[in-house]
PDB file of C-alpha atoms in Angstrom:
ATOM      1  CA  UNK A 858      64.851 234.483 124.973  1.00  0.00           C
ATOM      2  CA  UNK A 859      68.360 236.318 124.981  1.00  0.00           C
ATOM      3  CA  UNK A 860      70.836 236.941 122.418  1.00  0.00           C
ATOM      4  CA  UNK A 861      73.678 235.450 121.671  1.00  0.00           C
ATOM      5  CA  UNK A 862      77.085 235.142 119.879  1.00  0.00           C
ATOM      6  CA  UNK A 863      78.163 232.046 118.229  1.00  0.00           C
ATOM      7  CA  UNK A 864      82.132 232.310 119.300  1.00  0.00           C
ATOM      8  CA  UNK A 865      83.377 228.490 118.407  1.00  0.00           C
ATOM      9  CA  UNK A 866      82.071 224.672 118.296  1.00  0.00           C
ATOM     10  CA  UNK A 867      81.818 222.148 120.628  1.00  0.00           C
ATOM     11  CA  UNK A 868      83.038 218.230 119.602  1.00  0.00           C
ATOM     12  CA  UNK A 869      81.403 215.665 122.015  1.00  0.00           C
ATOM     13  CA  UNK A 870      82.050 212.012 120.304  1.00  0.00           C
ATOM     14  CA  UNK A 871      78.911 210.513 122.625  1.00  0.00           C
ATOM     15  CA  UNK A 872      75.756 212.826 123.098  1.00  0.00           C
ATOM     16  CA  UNK A 873      72.796 211.391 125.064  1.00  0.00           C
ATOM     17  CA  UNK A 874      70.089 209.442 123.216  1.00  0.00           C
ATOM     18  CA  UNK A 875      68.286 211.960 121.518  1.00  0.00           C
ATOM     19  CA  UNK A 876      70.645 214.680 120.963  1.00  0.00           C
ATOM     20  CA  UNK A 877      72.673 213.099 118.194  1.00  0.00           C
ATOM     21  CA  UNK A 878      71.855 214.821 115.130  1.00  0.00           C
ATOM     22  CA  UNK A 879      72.565 218.232 116.674  1.00  0.00           C
ATOM     23  CA  UNK A 880      75.388 220.443 116.691  1.00  0.00           C
ATOM     24  CA  UNK A 881      76.530 221.505 120.036  1.00  0.00           C
ATOM     25  CA  UNK A 882      77.693 225.259 119.636  1.00  0.00           C
ATOM     26  CA  UNK A 883      80.082 227.605 122.617  1.00  0.00           C
ATOM     27  CA  UNK A 884      77.755 231.063 122.627  1.00  0.00           C
ATOM     28  CA  UNK A 885      77.964 234.613 124.225  1.00  0.00           C
ATOM     29  CA  UNK A 886      75.068 236.139 125.433  1.00  0.00           C
ATOM     30  CA  UNK A 887      74.984 239.563 124.697  1.00  0.00           C
ATOM     31  CA  UNK A 888      73.301 242.462 126.198  1.00  0.00           C
ATOM     32  CA  UNK A 889      71.062 245.491 124.953  1.00  0.00           C
ATOM     33  CA  UNK A 890      74.009 246.950 123.809  1.00  0.00           C
ATOM     34  CA  UNK A 891      75.260 243.913 122.155  1.00  0.00           C
ATOM     35  CA  UNK A 892      78.800 243.962 124.557  1.00  0.00           C
ATOM     36  CA  UNK A 893      79.629 239.900 125.992  1.00  0.00           C
ATOM     37  CA  UNK A 894      77.126 239.567 128.811  1.00  0.00           C
ATOM     38  CA  UNK A 895      77.525 236.755 131.473  1.00  0.00           C
ATOM     39  CA  UNK A 896      79.535 233.947 130.832  1.00  0.00           C
ATOM     40  CA  UNK A 897      79.651 231.894 127.453  1.00  0.00           C
ATOM     41  CA  UNK A 898      77.516 228.625 127.754  1.00  0.00           C
ATOM     42  CA  UNK A 899      77.318 226.069 125.637  1.00  0.00           C
ATOM     43  CA  UNK A 900      73.796 225.250 123.116  1.00  0.00           C
ATOM     44  CA  UNK A 901      72.030 223.218 120.651  1.00  0.00           C
ATOM     45  CA  UNK A 902      72.071 224.305 117.622  1.00  0.00           C
ATOM     46  CA  UNK A 903      68.783 223.896 116.493  1.00  0.00           C
ATOM     47  CA  UNK A 904      68.968 225.911 113.323  1.00  0.00           C
ATOM     48  CA  UNK A 905      72.374 225.508 111.803  1.00  0.00           C
ATOM     49  CA  UNK A 906      73.669 228.720 112.992  1.00  0.00           C
ATOM     50  CA  UNK A 907      77.677 229.543 112.551  1.00  0.00           C
ATOM     51  CA  UNK A 908      80.849 230.904 114.224  1.00  0.00           C
ATOM     52  CA  UNK A 909      79.915 234.629 114.270  1.00  0.00           C
ATOM     53  CA  UNK A 910      76.390 234.476 113.627  1.00  0.00           C
ATOM     54  CA  UNK A 911      74.000 236.899 116.039  1.00  0.00           C
ATOM     55  CA  UNK A 912      71.962 234.477 117.664  1.00  0.00           C
ATOM     56  CA  UNK A 913      68.497 234.309 119.611  1.00  0.00           C
ATOM     57  CA  UNK A 914      68.387 231.337 122.311  1.00  0.00           C
ATOM     58  CA  UNK A 915      66.272 230.066 124.806  1.00  0.00           C
ATOM     59  CA  UNK A 916      66.913 228.326 128.118  1.00  0.00           C
ATOM     60  CA  UNK A 917      65.421 225.908 130.245  1.00  0.00           C
ATOM     61  CA  UNK A 918      62.470 224.012 129.694  1.00  0.00           C
ATOM     62  CA  UNK A 919      62.111 226.253 125.975  1.00  0.00           C
ATOM     63  CA  UNK A 920      65.612 224.702 124.841  1.00  0.00           C
ATOM     64  CA  UNK A 921      64.381 221.366 125.307  1.00  0.00           C
ATOM     65  CA  UNK A 922      61.082 221.644 123.739  1.00  0.00           C
ATOM     66  CA  UNK A 923      62.919 223.251 121.107  1.00  0.00           C
ATOM     67  CA  UNK A 924      64.874 219.872 120.133  1.00  0.00           C
ATOM     68  CA  UNK A 925      61.914 218.466 118.143  1.00  0.00           C
ATOM     69  CA  UNK A 926      60.419 215.440 118.692  1.00  0.00           C
ATOM     70  CA  UNK A 927      61.699 214.542 121.172  1.00  0.00           C
ATOM     71  CA  UNK A 928      62.319 215.986 124.863  1.00  0.00           C
ATOM     72  CA  UNK A 929      65.816 216.534 126.131  1.00  0.00           C
ATOM     73  CA  UNK A 930      67.697 217.358 128.696  1.00  0.00           C
ATOM     74  CA  UNK A 931      69.586 221.134 127.478  1.00  0.00           C
ATOM     75  CA  UNK A 932      69.828 223.879 128.908  1.00  0.00           C
ATOM     76  CA  UNK A 933      69.989 226.002 126.124  1.00  0.00           C
ATOM     77  CA  UNK A 934      69.339 226.094 122.774  1.00  0.00           C
ATOM     78  CA  UNK A 935      69.935 228.474 119.212  1.00  0.00           C
ATOM     79  CA  UNK A 936      66.003 228.850 117.783  1.00  0.00           C
ATOM     80  CA  UNK A 937      67.125 231.543 114.928  1.00  0.00           C
ATOM     81  CA  UNK A 938      69.804 233.515 113.777  1.00  0.00           C
ATOM     82  CA  UNK A 939      69.417 237.350 113.537  1.00  0.00           C
ATOM     83  CA  UNK A 940      70.096 238.832 109.838  1.00  0.00           C
ATOM     84  CA  UNK A 941      69.256 242.690 110.424  1.00  0.00           C
ATOM     85  CA  UNK A 942      69.051 244.068 114.455  1.00  0.00           C
ATOM     86  CA  UNK A 943      67.394 248.099 114.470  1.00  0.00           C
ATOM     87  CA  UNK A 944      68.106 248.980 118.460  1.00  0.00           C
ATOM     88  CA  UNK A 945      67.000 252.774 117.602  1.00  0.00           C
ATOM     89  CA  UNK A 946      64.438 253.778 119.365  1.00  0.00           C
ATOM     90  CA  UNK A 947      60.773 254.738 117.605  1.00  0.00           C
TER      91      UNK A 947
END
């Protein structure tokens, strides 16, 4: 699981069977300091995130499982929207 910021929408005229109901978003993974880390990715949005939202994402098999009820070939899925993030140490 990793944090990312939604930076845009992806429009696809044709999608793989089973992914028709899902929106595709462009995300920028974030490091522990909430700064951009790595390359941007396309993610399936399972929670109706919007541009600018900080989200939690999963990759690989877990991403495909997040697209219930169908196991579809995706590599990244948005599974949560972060309301507040406290990075202070206890």
